[in-house]
């Protein structure tokens, strides 16, 4: 967990190159189905909204469910073989909180120095110097996923509208051939009606975060 960060705000610029390839799968064309979740999970999602100022996307609890199918005893560590660990909001989804949640009390958890306040880390890479999180303009806006590399000084790379598409893209870059994990990911996502294709916008976009000191 990270300590309290400096009080800063940020200006965000998204640069998009002209796409050279056509869109593969659109989230709008294949929306995630509204699957029922337990009252306890819903309560923990409310905690996340309160403590992280994060409105969880529908794919968030489903990704946790997918990790449970991989390692029921330790879903947060289900992706360690490929160098990832679920953190931050996933820890609350996994364990909950026995104490009343204060507004924004976890907003600095796993926030690295160059991460803007709009960024919430949900996955850390244990083998490379980057982490993945949700980026949103406001507490109520729909978040998307971005990759933050400490050496890039505040530059975030857009990497998808949902966690399944994000992980699929990373796994395909890591492995020339399909792996059992990749196959399981695609099968689970297909069953839950979750799009896993990345558009050309996703592959060619970069988010430039310009810090403004207060």
PDB file of N, CA and C in Angstrom, residues 1 18-19 33 38 52 60 67-68 72 97 127 142 145 148 164 166 181 195:
ATOM      1  N   UNK A   1       0.833  -1.186   0.000  1.00  0.00           N
ATOM      2  CA  UNK A   1       0.000   0.000   0.000  1.00  0.00           C
ATOM      3  C   UNK A   1       0.876   1.248   0.000  1.00  0.00           C
ATOM      4  N   UNK A  18      -4.284   7.947 -36.627  1.00  0.00           N
ATOM      5  CA  UNK A  18      -5.274   7.445 -37.569  1.00  0.00           C
ATOM      6  C   UNK A  18      -5.186   5.930 -37.633  1.00  0.00           C
ATOM      7  N   UNK A  19      -6.286   5.214 -37.363  1.00  0.00           N
ATOM      8  CA  UNK A  19      -6.236   3.754 -37.349  1.00  0.00           C
ATOM      9  C   UNK A  19      -5.803   3.182 -38.696  1.00  0.00           C
ATOM     10  N   UNK A  33     -23.432  -8.810 -20.257  1.00  0.00           N
ATOM     11  CA  UNK A  33     -24.741  -9.113 -19.694  1.00  0.00           C
ATOM     12  C   UNK A  33     -24.779  -8.775 -18.208  1.00  0.00           C
ATOM     13  N   UNK A  38     -24.108 -11.798  -5.609  1.00  0.00           N
ATOM     14  CA  UNK A  38     -24.623 -11.977  -4.255  1.00  0.00           C
ATOM     15  C   UNK A  38     -24.726 -10.643  -3.520  1.00  0.00           C
ATOM     16  N   UNK A  52     -12.747   4.064  -2.705  1.00  0.00           N
ATOM     17  CA  UNK A  52     -11.839   4.369  -3.815  1.00  0.00           C
ATOM     18  C   UNK A  52     -12.384   5.445  -4.757  1.00  0.00           C
ATOM     19  N   UNK A  60     -15.789  -6.072 -13.611  1.00  0.00           N
ATOM     20  CA  UNK A  60     -14.912  -6.149 -12.434  1.00  0.00           C
ATOM     21  C   UNK A  60     -15.200  -7.380 -11.565  1.00  0.00           C
ATOM     22  N   UNK A  67     -10.946 -15.428 -11.905  1.00  0.00           N
ATOM     23  CA  UNK A  67      -9.737 -15.777 -11.156  1.00  0.00           C
ATOM     24  C   UNK A  67     -10.029 -16.836 -10.092  1.00  0.00           C
ATOM     25  N   UNK A  68     -11.246 -16.838  -9.555  1.00  0.00           N
ATOM     26  CA  UNK A  68     -11.639 -17.886  -8.611  1.00  0.00           C
ATOM     27  C   UNK A  68     -11.670 -19.252  -9.286  1.00  0.00           C
ATOM     28  N   UNK A  72      -9.222 -21.104  -6.541  1.00  0.00           N
ATOM     29  CA  UNK A  72     -10.293 -20.788  -5.596  1.00  0.00           C
ATOM     30  C   UNK A  72      -9.767 -20.376  -4.230  1.00  0.00           C
ATOM     31  N   UNK A  97     -14.492  -5.389   4.415  1.00  0.00           N
ATOM     32  CA  UNK A  97     -13.961  -4.537   5.482  1.00  0.00           C
ATOM     33  C   UNK A  97     -14.894  -4.622   6.683  1.00  0.00           C
ATOM     34  N   UNK A 127       6.803  -8.828 -12.679  1.00  0.00           N
ATOM     35  CA  UNK A 127       8.014  -9.126 -13.446  1.00  0.00           C
ATOM     36  C   UNK A 127       8.512  -7.942 -14.268  1.00  0.00           C
ATOM     37  N   UNK A 142     -17.829   6.521 -16.497  1.00  0.00           N
ATOM     38  CA  UNK A 142     -17.465   5.147 -16.813  1.00  0.00           C
ATOM     39  C   UNK A 142     -15.952   5.038 -16.972  1.00  0.00           C
ATOM     40  N   UNK A 145      -9.512   1.125 -18.861  1.00  0.00           N
ATOM     41  CA  UNK A 145      -8.254   0.620 -18.325  1.00  0.00           C
ATOM     42  C   UNK A 145      -7.054   1.265 -19.005  1.00  0.00           C
ATOM     43  N   UNK A 148       0.199   2.083 -16.545  1.00  0.00           N
ATOM     44  CA  UNK A 148       1.090   3.135 -16.066  1.00  0.00           C
ATOM     45  C   UNK A 148       2.481   2.561 -15.835  1.00  0.00           C
ATOM     46  N   UNK A 164     -10.964  -8.246 -19.291  1.00  0.00           N
ATOM     47  CA  UNK A 164     -10.764  -9.434 -20.117  1.00  0.00           C
ATOM     48  C   UNK A 164     -10.062  -9.078 -21.431  1.00  0.00           C
ATOM     49  N   UNK A 166      -8.218  -6.466 -21.894  1.00  0.00           N
ATOM     50  CA  UNK A 166      -6.883  -6.006 -21.521  1.00  0.00           C
ATOM     51  C   UNK A 166      -5.932  -7.187 -21.328  1.00  0.00           C
ATOM     52  N   UNK A 181      -4.267 -20.596 -20.255  1.00  0.00           N
ATOM     53  CA  UNK A 181      -4.870 -19.445 -19.587  1.00  0.00           C
ATOM     54  C   UNK A 181      -5.642 -18.585 -20.580  1.00  0.00           C
ATOM     55  N   UNK A 195     -16.958  -8.856 -24.350  1.00  0.00           N
ATOM     56  CA  UNK A 195     -16.085  -8.673 -25.517  1.00  0.00           C
ATOM     57  C   UNK A 195     -14.619  -8.680 -25.108  1.00  0.00           C
TER      58      UNK A 195
END
